[in-house]
Tab-separated table of C-alpha atoms and ligand atoms in Angstrom:
chain	number	residue	atom	x	y	z
A	757	MET	CA	13.651	-18.652	-54.670
A	758	SER	CA	13.085	-20.261	-58.700
A	759	ALA	CA	13.694	-17.626	-61.417
A	760	GLN	CA	10.918	-19.456	-63.320
A	761	SER	CA	7.911	-18.372	-64.488
A	762	LEU	CA	4.949	-19.928	-64.462
A	763	ILE	CA	2.403	-17.245	-63.665
A	764	LYS	CA	0.460	-16.617	-66.890
A	765	VAL	CA	-0.206	-12.883	-67.277
A	766	PRO	CA	-4.060	-12.649	-69.812
A	767	GLN	CA	-3.771	-11.258	-73.137
A	768	ALA	CA	-6.723	-9.030	-72.733
A	769	GLY	CA	-7.154	-6.875	-69.784
A	770	GLN	CA	-4.998	-4.525	-67.494
A	771	LYS	CA	-3.514	-3.603	-64.522
A	772	ILE	CA	-5.329	-2.171	-61.793
A	773	VAL	CA	-3.055	1.683	-60.196
A	774	PRO	CA	-3.676	2.623	-57.558
A	775	GLY	CA	-5.538	7.180	-58.035
A	776	GLN	CA	-6.302	5.880	-61.655
A	777	THR	CA	-9.599	4.794	-62.061
A	778	ILE	CA	-10.606	1.064	-62.513
A	779	PRO	CA	-10.146	-0.272	-66.323
A	780	ASP	CA	-13.264	-2.021	-66.980
A	781	GLN	CA	-10.863	-4.960	-67.768
A	782	PRO	CA	-8.827	-5.976	-65.310
A	783	ILE	CA	-7.311	-8.472	-64.285
A	784	ILE	CA	-7.244	-9.554	-60.968
A	785	PRO	CA	-4.884	-12.710	-59.774
A	786	PHE	CA	-6.027	-15.178	-57.580
A	787	ILE	CA	-4.924	-17.986	-55.562
A	788	GLU	CA	-6.808	-20.859	-55.113
A	789	GLY	CA	-5.789	-22.381	-51.788
A	790	ASP	CA	-5.209	-25.793	-50.046
A	791	GLY	CA	-7.558	-28.210	-48.583
A	792	ILE	CA	-11.501	-26.401	-49.891
A	793	GLY	CA	-9.647	-24.332	-52.178
A	794	VAL	CA	-10.179	-26.522	-54.330
A	795	ASP	CA	-13.881	-26.285	-54.488
A	796	ILE	CA	-14.885	-22.765	-52.902
A	797	THR	CA	-12.368	-20.810	-55.343
A	798	PRO	CA	-13.978	-21.689	-59.140
A	799	VAL	CA	-17.847	-20.828	-57.493
A	800	MET	CA	-16.400	-17.925	-56.398
A	801	LYS	CA	-15.208	-16.531	-59.720
A	802	ASP	CA	-18.572	-18.140	-61.774
A	803	VAL	CA	-20.635	-15.835	-59.185
A	804	ILE	CA	-18.300	-13.162	-59.300
A	805	ASP	CA	-18.228	-13.567	-63.406
A	806	ALA	CA	-21.584	-14.021	-63.325
A	807	ALA	CA	-22.883	-11.118	-61.578
A	808	VAL	CA	-20.594	-8.335	-63.707
A	809	GLU	CA	-21.745	-10.147	-66.735
A	810	LYS	CA	-25.680	-9.307	-65.829
A	811	ALA	CA	-24.621	-5.562	-64.188
A	812	TYR	CA	-23.425	-4.475	-66.733
A	813	GLY	CA	-23.530	-6.417	-69.985
A	814	GLY	CA	-20.299	-7.121	-71.075
A	815	GLN	CA	-18.552	-3.688	-70.559
A	816	LYS	CA	-16.610	-4.890	-67.728
A	817	LYS	CA	-15.242	-7.457	-67.194
A	818	ILE	CA	-12.623	-9.260	-65.338
A	819	HIS	CA	-9.583	-11.204	-66.201
A	820	TRP	CA	-8.923	-13.995	-63.777
A	821	MET	CA	-4.858	-14.405	-63.051
A	822	GLU	CA	-3.842	-17.636	-61.666
A	823	ILE	CA	-0.941	-16.879	-58.904
A	824	TYR	CA	1.021	-19.223	-57.199
A	825	ALA	CA	1.287	-20.032	-52.846
A	826	GLY	CA	0.887	-23.253	-50.699
A	827	GLU	CA	0.701	-26.918	-51.016
A	828	LYS	CA	-0.220	-25.824	-54.930
A	829	ALA	CA	3.100	-23.756	-55.046
A	830	THR	CA	5.603	-26.806	-54.323
A	831	ARG	CA	3.941	-28.669	-56.924
A	832	LEU	CA	4.630	-26.297	-59.222
A	833	TYR	CA	7.568	-24.793	-58.476
A	834	GLY	CA	9.459	-27.221	-56.187
A	835	SER	CA	9.210	-28.896	-53.116
A	836	ASP	CA	10.519	-26.252	-50.856
A	837	MET	CA	8.631	-22.809	-52.778
A	838	TRP	CA	6.013	-22.242	-50.053
A	839	LEU	CA	5.420	-18.634	-51.546
A	840	PRO	CA	7.159	-18.215	-54.783
A	841	GLU	CA	9.226	-14.408	-55.326
A	842	GLU	CA	6.759	-14.052	-58.613
A	843	THR	CA	3.318	-14.216	-56.324
A	844	LEU	CA	4.929	-11.605	-54.262
A	845	ALA	CA	5.379	-9.611	-56.794
A	846	ALA	CA	2.637	-10.003	-58.590
A	847	LEU	CA	0.458	-9.040	-55.718
A	848	LYS	CA	2.233	-6.266	-55.490
A	849	GLU	CA	2.258	-5.077	-59.326
A	850	TYR	CA	-1.853	-5.924	-59.602
A	851	VAL	CA	-2.837	-4.328	-56.092
A	852	VAL	CA	-6.063	-6.125	-55.905
A	853	SER	CA	-6.239	-10.025	-55.307
A	854	ILE	CA	-8.042	-12.773	-53.934
A	855	LYS	CA	-6.864	-15.219	-51.889
A	856	GLY	CA	-8.221	-18.791	-50.919
A	857	PRO	CA	-6.932	-20.355	-46.817
A	858	MET	CA	-3.694	-21.722	-46.790
A	859	THR	CA	-2.449	-24.269	-44.341
A	860	THR	CA	-0.666	-23.929	-41.304
A	861	PRO	CA	0.978	-27.527	-39.666
A	862	VAL	CA	0.585	-26.640	-35.345
A	863	GLY	CA	3.655	-26.759	-34.082
A	864	GLY	CA	6.402	-27.392	-35.994
A	865	GLY	CA	7.145	-26.733	-40.089
A	866	ILE	CA	6.428	-23.443	-41.827
A	867	ARG	CA	4.501	-20.629	-40.152
A	868	SER	CA	1.795	-19.688	-41.947
A	869	LEU	CA	2.318	-18.237	-45.454
A	870	ASN	CA	-1.101	-16.176	-44.719
A	871	VAL	CA	0.730	-14.670	-41.711
A	872	ALA	CA	3.692	-14.322	-43.938
A	873	LEU	CA	1.703	-12.407	-46.975
A	874	ARG	CA	0.337	-9.660	-44.274
A	875	GLN	CA	3.667	-9.459	-43.204
A	876	ASP	CA	5.580	-8.332	-46.051
A	877	LEU	CA	2.738	-6.616	-48.247
A	878	ASP	CA	2.455	-4.682	-45.162
A	879	LEU	CA	-1.255	-5.605	-44.920
A	880	TYR	CA	-2.259	-3.879	-41.463
A	881	VAL	CA	-5.545	-3.812	-41.735
A	882	CYS	CA	-7.944	-7.035	-41.433
A	883	LEU	CA	-10.685	-5.944	-42.376
A	884	ARG	CA	-14.788	-8.594	-41.172
A	885	PRO	CA	-17.453	-7.450	-41.296
A	886	VAL	CA	-19.684	-9.278	-39.788
A	887	ARG	CA	-24.178	-8.857	-40.867
A	888	TYR	CA	-27.183	-10.859	-40.332
A	889	PHE	CA	-28.410	-12.449	-43.539
A	890	ASP	CA	-32.237	-13.550	-42.846
A	891	GLY	CA	-32.737	-17.241	-42.824
A	892	VAL	CA	-29.245	-17.720	-41.618
A	893	PRO	CA	-29.366	-20.136	-38.830
A	894	SER	CA	-27.785	-19.245	-35.668
A	895	PRO	CA	-27.639	-20.039	-31.777
A	896	LEU	CA	-28.499	-16.436	-30.914
A	897	LYS	CA	-32.543	-15.204	-30.506
A	898	HIS	CA	-32.134	-12.416	-31.872
A	899	PRO	CA	-29.078	-12.248	-34.177
A	900	GLU	CA	-29.664	-9.729	-36.225
A	901	LEU	CA	-28.629	-6.980	-33.410
A	902	THR	CA	-24.668	-8.417	-34.477
A	903	ASN	CA	-23.573	-5.821	-36.877
A	904	MET	CA	-20.159	-5.097	-36.329
A	905	VAL	CA	-16.885	-4.688	-38.417
A	906	ILE	CA	-13.925	-5.123	-37.137
A	907	PHE	CA	-10.422	-3.745	-37.830
A	908	ARG	CA	-7.469	-6.370	-36.583
A	909	GLU	CA	-4.251	-5.380	-36.627
A	910	ASN	CA	-2.790	-7.253	-39.021
A	911	THR	CA	1.498	-7.227	-38.959
A	912	GLU	CA	2.204	-6.953	-34.959
A	913	ASP	CA	1.781	-8.838	-31.944
A	914	ILE	CA	1.919	-12.584	-30.671
A	915	TYR	CA	0.943	-13.697	-34.338
A	916	ALA	CA	4.476	-12.091	-36.034
A	917	GLY	CA	5.713	-15.132	-34.448
A	918	ILE	CA	9.217	-14.460	-32.864
A	919	GLU	CA	9.412	-16.917	-30.872
A	920	TRP	CA	12.051	-19.844	-29.854
A	921	MET	CA	11.656	-23.832	-28.549
A	922	SER	CA	11.898	-25.198	-25.460
A	923	GLY	CA	15.599	-26.239	-25.063
A	924	THR	CA	17.331	-24.709	-27.632
A	925	GLU	CA	20.112	-23.159	-27.433
A	926	SER	CA	18.812	-19.565	-28.580
A	927	ALA	CA	15.229	-19.743	-26.329
A	928	GLN	CA	18.289	-20.748	-23.911
A	929	LYS	CA	19.966	-16.788	-24.594
A	930	VAL	CA	16.778	-15.391	-24.170
A	931	ILE	CA	15.958	-16.342	-20.895
A	932	ASP	CA	19.618	-15.714	-19.733
A	933	PHE	CA	19.020	-12.287	-21.052
A	934	LEU	CA	15.629	-11.735	-19.593
A	935	GLN	CA	17.227	-13.216	-15.958
A	936	ASN	CA	20.264	-11.975	-16.075
A	937	GLU	CA	20.174	-8.521	-17.608
A	938	MET	CA	16.433	-7.773	-17.371
A	939	GLY	CA	15.983	-8.869	-14.118
A	940	VAL	CA	12.994	-11.019	-14.579
A	941	LYS	CA	11.872	-13.152	-11.682
A	942	LYS	CA	8.429	-14.588	-12.876
A	943	ILE	CA	10.007	-17.506	-15.836
A	944	ARG	CA	7.515	-20.723	-14.239
A	945	PHE	CA	10.165	-23.499	-15.539
A	946	PRO	CA	13.567	-22.258	-16.960
A	947	ALA	CA	14.413	-24.571	-18.231
A	948	SER	CA	11.628	-26.170	-20.490
A	949	SER	CA	10.641	-23.287	-21.271
A	950	SER	CA	9.562	-22.004	-24.954
A	951	ILE	CA	9.794	-18.229	-25.434
A	952	GLY	CA	7.510	-15.485	-27.875
A	953	ILE	CA	7.744	-12.435	-27.536
A	954	LYS	CA	4.509	-9.439	-28.705
A	955	PRO	CA	6.169	-6.216	-30.084
A	956	VAL	CA	3.230	-3.758	-30.398
A	957	SER	CA	3.753	-0.461	-31.591
A	958	LYS	CA	2.114	3.095	-31.444
A	959	GLU	CA	2.539	3.346	-34.748
A	960	GLY	CA	1.466	0.052	-35.738
A	961	THR	CA	-1.345	1.141	-33.569
A	962	GLU	CA	-2.081	4.053	-35.126
A	963	ARG	CA	-2.580	4.151	-38.745
A	964	LEU	CA	-4.826	1.032	-37.717
A	965	VAL	CA	-7.356	2.693	-35.392
A	966	ARG	CA	-6.957	6.232	-37.504
A	967	LYS	CA	-8.936	3.661	-39.950
A	968	ALA	CA	-11.451	2.409	-37.809
A	969	ILE	CA	-12.359	5.677	-36.697
A	970	GLN	CA	-12.054	7.208	-40.731
A	971	TYR	CA	-14.393	3.887	-41.575
A	972	ALA	CA	-16.571	4.825	-38.395
A	973	ILE	CA	-17.160	8.404	-40.081
A	974	ASP	CA	-17.379	7.352	-43.702
A	975	ASN	CA	-20.496	4.804	-43.076
A	976	ASN	CA	-22.104	7.173	-40.613
A	977	ARG	CA	-21.805	4.478	-37.494
A	978	LYS	CA	-22.471	4.391	-33.941
A	979	SER	CA	-19.143	3.213	-31.958
A	980	VAL	CA	-15.505	2.114	-31.989
A	981	THR	CA	-15.185	0.156	-29.304
A	982	ILE	CA	-10.908	-0.991	-28.722
A	983	VAL	CA	-10.747	-4.455	-27.300
A	984	HIS	CA	-8.150	-5.160	-25.829
A	985	LYS	CA	-6.393	-6.872	-22.791
A	986	GLY	CA	-4.520	-3.997	-20.717
A	987	ASN	CA	-4.979	-4.599	-17.680
A	988	ILE	CA	-3.182	-8.157	-17.863
A	989	MET	CA	-0.424	-7.295	-20.357
A	990	LYS	CA	-0.201	-3.345	-19.633
A	991	PHE	CA	2.319	-1.690	-22.070
A	992	THR	CA	1.350	-3.834	-25.048
A	993	GLU	CA	-2.481	-4.662	-24.804
A	994	GLY	CA	-2.737	-0.896	-22.515
A	995	GLY	CA	-0.822	0.889	-25.028
A	996	PHE	CA	-2.954	-0.083	-27.564
A	997	ARG	CA	-5.783	0.837	-25.723
A	998	ASP	CA	-4.340	4.667	-24.827
A	999	TRP	CA	-2.634	5.136	-28.092
A	1000	ALA	CA	-6.454	4.717	-29.776
A	1001	TYR	CA	-7.984	7.732	-27.212
A	1002	ALA	CA	-4.720	9.735	-27.829
A	1003	LEU	CA	-5.108	9.285	-31.483
A	1004	ALA	CA	-8.907	9.066	-31.474
A	1005	LYS	CA	-8.619	13.433	-29.011
A	1006	ASP	CA	-5.633	14.434	-31.418
A	1007	GLU	CA	-6.221	13.535	-34.659
A	1008	PHE	CA	-9.741	13.647	-34.604
A	1009	GLY	CA	-10.561	16.135	-32.012
A	1010	ALA	CA	-12.522	13.723	-29.853
A	1011	GLU	CA	-13.582	14.798	-25.975
A	1012	LEU	CA	-13.669	13.277	-22.849
A	1013	ILE	CA	-17.469	12.174	-21.936
A	1014	ASP	CA	-17.622	13.106	-17.900
A	1015	ASN	CA	-14.207	11.903	-17.209
A	1016	GLY	CA	-13.310	9.312	-19.519
A	1017	PRO	CA	-11.990	7.377	-20.364
A	1018	TRP	CA	-14.461	7.005	-23.355
A	1019	SER	CA	-14.784	9.986	-25.646
A	1020	LYS	CA	-16.819	10.716	-28.348
A	1021	ILE	CA	-16.149	12.124	-32.066
A	1022	LYS	CA	-18.993	14.475	-33.963
A	1023	ASN	CA	-19.106	13.452	-36.921
A	1024	PRO	CA	-18.548	16.054	-39.486
A	1025	LYS	CA	-20.415	13.961	-42.107
A	1026	THR	CA	-23.750	13.448	-40.006
A	1027	GLY	CA	-23.547	15.310	-37.295
A	1028	GLU	CA	-24.479	12.453	-35.299
A	1029	ASP	CA	-21.782	11.619	-32.620
A	1030	ILE	CA	-19.593	8.386	-32.994
A	1031	ILE	CA	-18.871	7.164	-29.749
A	1032	ILE	CA	-15.212	6.219	-28.551
A	1033	LYS	CA	-14.988	2.836	-26.400
A	1034	ASP	CA	-12.883	-0.052	-24.651
A	1035	ALA	CA	-14.101	-3.474	-23.280
A	1036	ILE	CA	-11.447	-5.483	-21.636
A	1037	ALA	CA	-10.981	-8.883	-24.188
A	1038	ASP	CA	-13.055	-11.308	-21.387
A	1039	ALA	CA	-15.675	-9.384	-21.009
A	1040	PHE	CA	-16.156	-8.107	-24.343
A	1041	LEU	CA	-16.643	-11.601	-25.792
A	1042	GLN	CA	-19.618	-12.423	-23.180
A	1043	GLN	CA	-21.186	-9.083	-23.546
A	1044	ILE	CA	-20.910	-9.698	-27.689
A	1045	LEU	CA	-23.163	-12.421	-27.242
A	1046	LEU	CA	-25.089	-10.774	-24.001
A	1047	ARG	CA	-25.826	-7.249	-25.868
A	1048	PRO	CA	-24.745	-7.175	-29.431
A	1049	ALA	CA	-26.303	-4.399	-30.772
A	1050	GLU	CA	-24.222	-1.940	-27.859
A	1051	TYR	CA	-20.919	-2.725	-30.154
A	1052	ASP	CA	-20.273	-1.728	-33.789
A	1053	VAL	CA	-16.752	-0.441	-35.468
A	1054	ILE	CA	-14.339	-2.972	-33.479
A	1055	ALA	CA	-10.239	-2.016	-33.407
A	1056	THR	CA	-8.474	-4.447	-31.456
A	1057	LEU	CA	-4.806	-6.012	-31.856
A	1058	ASN	CA	-4.384	-9.647	-34.009
A	1059	LEU	CA	-5.374	-12.932	-31.513
A	1060	ASN	CA	-7.875	-11.355	-30.243
A	1061	GLY	CA	-9.014	-10.433	-33.219
A	1062	ASP	CA	-8.577	-13.891	-35.013
A	1063	TYR	CA	-10.058	-15.112	-31.921
A	1064	ILE	CA	-13.124	-12.423	-32.268
A	1065	SER	CA	-14.020	-12.683	-35.861
A	1066	ASP	CA	-15.039	-16.738	-35.662
A	1067	ALA	CA	-16.868	-16.197	-32.216
A	1068	LEU	CA	-18.917	-12.736	-34.145
A	1069	ALA	CA	-19.006	-15.324	-37.613
A	1070	ALA	CA	-20.767	-18.236	-34.996
A	1071	GLN	CA	-23.023	-15.406	-33.710
A	1072	VAL	CA	-24.784	-15.081	-37.588
A	1073	GLY	CA	-24.139	-18.371	-38.911
A	1074	GLY	CA	-21.267	-19.459	-38.965
A	1075	ILE	CA	-17.430	-19.237	-40.928
A	1076	GLY	CA	-19.324	-20.414	-44.048
A	1077	ILE	CA	-20.111	-17.060	-44.991
A	1078	ALA	CA	-17.875	-14.640	-43.306
A	1079	PRO	CA	-15.903	-13.099	-45.944
A	1080	GLY	CA	-12.689	-10.347	-45.133
A	1081	ALA	CA	-10.044	-8.388	-46.326
A	1082	ASN	CA	-6.462	-7.568	-46.158
A	1083	LEU	CA	-5.725	-3.853	-46.544
A	1084	SER	CA	-2.296	-1.706	-47.272
A	1085	ASP	CA	-2.875	2.256	-48.008
A	1086	SER	CA	-2.794	0.377	-51.834
A	1087	ILE	CA	-2.648	-3.011	-51.669
A	1088	ALA	CA	-6.414	-5.276	-51.426
A	1089	MET	CA	-6.347	-9.034	-50.784
A	1090	PHE	CA	-9.287	-9.969	-49.859
A	1091	GLU	CA	-10.041	-13.742	-48.290
A	1092	ALA	CA	-12.462	-15.382	-45.775
A	1093	THR	CA	-12.264	-15.427	-42.294
A	1094	HIS	CA	-12.027	-19.570	-42.655
A	1095	GLY	CA	-9.049	-21.959	-43.193
A	1096	THR	CA	-8.361	-25.314	-45.363
A	1097	ALA	CA	-11.253	-26.974	-43.296
A	1098	PRO	CA	-8.882	-30.581	-44.469
A	1099	LYS	CA	-11.676	-32.977	-44.003
A	1100	TYR	CA	-13.721	-31.639	-46.711
A	1101	ALA	CA	-11.359	-30.908	-49.502
A	1102	GLY	CA	-12.327	-32.361	-52.756
A	1103	GLN	CA	-16.201	-33.235	-51.459
A	1104	ASP	CA	-17.409	-30.390	-54.142
A	1105	LYS	CA	-19.264	-29.540	-50.369
A	1106	VAL	CA	-18.581	-26.743	-48.194
A	1107	ASN	CA	-20.038	-23.354	-48.022
A	1108	PRO	CA	-18.558	-21.066	-50.534
A	1109	GLY	CA	-20.198	-17.830	-48.884
A	1110	SER	CA	-17.466	-16.742	-47.162
A	1111	LEU	CA	-15.129	-16.805	-50.625
A	1112	ILE	CA	-17.859	-15.052	-52.227
A	1113	LEU	CA	-18.511	-12.113	-49.936
A	1114	SER	CA	-15.188	-11.456	-49.712
A	1115	ALA	CA	-15.207	-10.942	-53.480
A	1116	GLU	CA	-18.469	-8.827	-53.378
A	1117	MET	CA	-16.190	-6.855	-50.600
A	1118	MET	CA	-13.498	-7.085	-53.771
A	1119	LEU	CA	-16.283	-5.978	-56.436
A	1120	ARG	CA	-17.338	-2.853	-53.986
A	1121	HIS	CA	-13.684	-1.957	-53.566
A	1122	MET	CA	-13.352	-1.475	-56.859
A	1123	GLY	CA	-16.497	0.634	-57.553
A	1124	TRP	CA	-18.581	-2.056	-59.170
A	1125	VAL	CA	-21.195	-1.291	-56.713
A	1126	ASP	CA	-24.079	-2.846	-59.402
A	1127	ALA	CA	-22.647	-6.157	-59.192
A	1128	ALA	CA	-21.842	-6.374	-55.185
A	1129	ASP	CA	-25.617	-5.962	-54.948
A	1130	LEU	CA	-26.540	-8.340	-57.114
A	1131	VAL	CA	-23.455	-10.920	-55.482
A	1132	ILE	CA	-25.918	-10.378	-52.491
A	1133	LYS	CA	-29.522	-10.650	-54.366
A	1134	GLY	CA	-28.471	-13.798	-55.239
A	1135	MET	CA	-27.470	-15.348	-51.465
A	1136	GLU	CA	-30.155	-13.641	-49.684
A	1137	ALA	CA	-32.047	-14.874	-52.667
A	1138	ALA	CA	-30.356	-19.032	-52.833
A	1139	ILE	CA	-31.439	-19.020	-48.833
A	1140	ASN	CA	-34.459	-17.413	-48.503
A	1141	ASP	CA	-35.441	-19.882	-50.361
A	1142	LYS	CA	-33.596	-22.551	-48.757
A	1143	GLN	CA	-31.266	-23.998	-51.409
A	1144	VAL	CA	-27.449	-24.000	-49.232
A	1145	THR	CA	-24.774	-26.129	-48.174
A	1146	TYR	CA	-24.355	-28.932	-45.217
A	1147	ASP	CA	-23.191	-26.592	-42.563
A	1148	PHE	CA	-26.896	-24.176	-42.773
A	1149	ALA	CA	-28.418	-27.260	-43.844
A	1150	ARG	CA	-28.137	-28.959	-40.552
A	1151	LEU	CA	-29.756	-25.930	-38.647
A	1152	MET	CA	-32.805	-25.369	-40.993
A	1153	ASP	CA	-36.607	-26.962	-40.545
A	1154	GLY	CA	-37.225	-28.095	-44.289
A	1155	ALA	CA	-33.789	-26.842	-45.649
A	1156	THR	CA	-32.862	-28.733	-49.031
A	1157	GLU	CA	-28.487	-29.580	-48.550
A	1158	VAL	CA	-27.093	-28.467	-51.975
A	1159	SER	CA	-23.842	-28.727	-53.283
A	1160	CYS	CA	-20.795	-26.223	-53.013
A	1161	SER	CA	-21.290	-25.664	-56.729
A	1162	ALA	CA	-24.879	-26.003	-56.900
A	1163	PHE	CA	-25.068	-23.279	-54.656
A	1164	GLY	CA	-22.894	-20.508	-56.357
A	1165	LYS	CA	-25.108	-22.081	-59.614
A	1166	ALA	CA	-28.303	-21.026	-57.069
A	1167	MET	CA	-27.208	-17.219	-55.893
A	1168	ILE	CA	-27.011	-17.382	-60.222
A	1169	GLU	CA	-30.333	-18.442	-61.504
A	1170	ARG	CA	-31.396	-15.937	-58.523
A	1171	MET	CA	-29.593	-12.893	-59.234
B	2053	NDP	N1	-6.581	-16.672	-43.974
B	2053	NDP	C1	-6.296	-18.554	-43.668
B	2053	NDP	O1	-5.902	-18.938	-44.841
B	2053	NDP	C2	-6.362	-19.326	-42.397
B	2053	NDP	C3	-5.629	-20.284	-42.815
B	2053	NDP	N2	-6.488	-21.339	-41.863
B	2053	NDP	C4	-5.957	-22.628	-41.451
B	2053	NDP	O2	-6.512	-23.524	-42.312
B	2053	NDP	C5	-6.397	-25.329	-41.556
B	2053	NDP	C6	-7.674	-25.143	-40.825
B	2053	NDP	O3	-7.979	-24.821	-39.880
B	2053	NDP	P1	-8.949	-25.174	-38.779
B	2053	NDP	O4	-8.568	-25.036	-37.189
B	2053	NDP	O5	-8.981	-26.674	-39.268
B	2053	NDP	O6	-10.112	-24.300	-38.868
B	2053	NDP	P2	-10.686	-23.955	-40.402
B	2053	NDP	O7	-11.995	-22.816	-40.707
B	2053	NDP	O8	-10.566	-24.572	-41.551
B	2053	NDP	O9	-12.121	-24.711	-40.106
B	2053	NDP	C7	-12.872	-25.247	-39.346
B	2053	NDP	C8	-14.670	-25.584	-39.005
B	2053	NDP	O10	-15.086	-24.476	-40.031
B	2053	NDP	C9	-16.445	-24.625	-40.034
B	2053	NDP	N3	-15.730	-23.958	-41.631
B	2053	NDP	C10	-14.554	-23.604	-42.298
B	2053	NDP	N4	-14.823	-23.106	-43.360
B	2053	NDP	C11	-15.735	-24.240	-43.643
B	2053	NDP	C12	-16.844	-23.824	-45.038
B	2053	NDP	N5	-16.462	-23.046	-46.579
B	2053	NDP	N6	-18.279	-23.944	-44.592
B	2053	NDP	C13	-18.520	-24.375	-44.259
B	2053	NDP	N7	-18.142	-24.757	-42.858
B	2053	NDP	C14	-16.379	-24.411	-42.604
B	2053	NDP	C15	-15.650	-26.352	-40.593
B	2053	NDP	O11	-17.024	-27.304	-38.677
B	2053	NDP	P3	-17.712	-28.257	-39.797
B	2053	NDP	O12	-16.760	-29.480	-39.034
B	2053	NDP	O13	-19.188	-28.679	-38.638
B	2053	NDP	O14	-18.647	-28.686	-40.531
B	2053	NDP	C16	-15.227	-26.589	-39.939
B	2053	NDP	O15	-14.664	-28.644	-39.855
B	2053	NDP	C17	-5.075	-25.083	-40.483
B	2053	NDP	O16	-3.925	-24.850	-40.717
B	2053	NDP	C18	-4.881	-23.429	-40.253
B	2053	NDP	O17	-3.345	-22.256	-39.933
B	2053	NDP	C19	-7.404	-21.476	-40.827
B	2053	NDP	C20	-7.869	-20.121	-41.014
B	2053	NDP	C21	-7.831	-19.272	-42.043
B	2054	AKG	O1	-2.511	-18.713	-41.209
B	2054	AKG	C1	-3.237	-18.973	-40.509
B	2054	AKG	O2	-2.909	-20.214	-40.809
B	2054	AKG	C2	-4.250	-19.196	-39.465
B	2054	AKG	C3	-4.440	-17.316	-39.415
B	2054	AKG	C4	-6.300	-17.324	-38.689
B	2054	AKG	O3	-7.027	-17.843	-38.642
B	2054	AKG	C5	-6.638	-15.623	-39.730
B	2054	AKG	O4	-6.254	-14.853	-40.289
B	2054	AKG	O5	-7.980	-15.526	-39.049
B	2055	MG	MG1	-8.909	-16.841	-37.512
């Protein structure tokens, strides 16, 4: 890694320090992102600056600090510098940050930088709330019934990227080990198989499920559903389910309903029951379409969570307004659910809503609730006035299609 420093720390502004009051003038690092990052990131900053200015009349202000990863980093630091050391250091030091999407090639090439960031910073919760905004076009008759919050495990599973390419010495070694030492007889076509490993741990499951249940308690939600494929992958996905139920019992006092496995917790803050239940992933994917009102907080593994995120986003209008956060116990890095949408890059066309709503989550995380509320108000009003980007305009009657930047302006005018 290069020792050169390209990050310009803003002259004014202060670091956010975990456990201390958020300063009025925090420095927030941002990664622009590849592809449509160049379109959506500046719009997100403008909208957030306007909301903060309007909410606090200049008393509070974000000092944005650009840090680099992905293709932009390779242009600035050198051709193999996808994730410079100083970027990682800044994300750790400044604690709260936001990023645009980054490209991961299919098949060969670099491994996901997004996954690398989550693993290096141990951002074990991927938090993705899915809610409906009035007026947004949706394929469902009652999209407003979809109101779920996904807690996706963010550091383990097949997503950890432990795999070996077919035909390599390494793949052969693993196959030999499995066949000769572990008695595995079921690898079909062993001479040409690539092999991947799926680690799922008790600790990793427990810390994720603990956060999901605590969220349900703090936000007065009705249920937590553990989504897994534990009938087939018994010790990984099945382990996730069993450890999750056990944690609900041991740490939150969950009691079995009838003979189980469903259980319930009395919310200590409201006295209401929170149902702890589970669903097998394939059945869950059809039920969220047919009976979405029955699901609330979702706790799931990494790959399931990836699929479920985009599927649920589609139910409420698509990944143009699907926000998210990656969280550890001390660091929060916000990012949209969608990727770099390369065919639209640089066209000022796509919906900046996902990244703006990710920043809205960031404002709430900082306790800047008035500014966050203004962001929601601006978005609701722009959609209500049918001033929307192409993704909504193509499905709405009487809409005016506006550009990415014009949607940001439409939001600001309506705060
Ligand atoms: N966290 C991250 O950084 C992520 C990165 N990626 C990476 O992004 C790259 C591209 O992935 P891909 O599979 O094409 O998925 P994308 O999410 O980038 O795009 C898929 C489709 O979703 C729609 N879409 C995405 N973003 C928006 C937006 N802001 N506004 C409106 N519509 C949007 C577009 O649909 P339509 O064509 O219908 O207009 C687009 O073609 C890959 O390299 C992938 O690895 C993927 C996901 C997350
Ligand atoms: O890292 C990537 O390229 C894809 C990640 C992704 O799809 C997600 O986290 O939702
Ligand atoms: Mg995804």
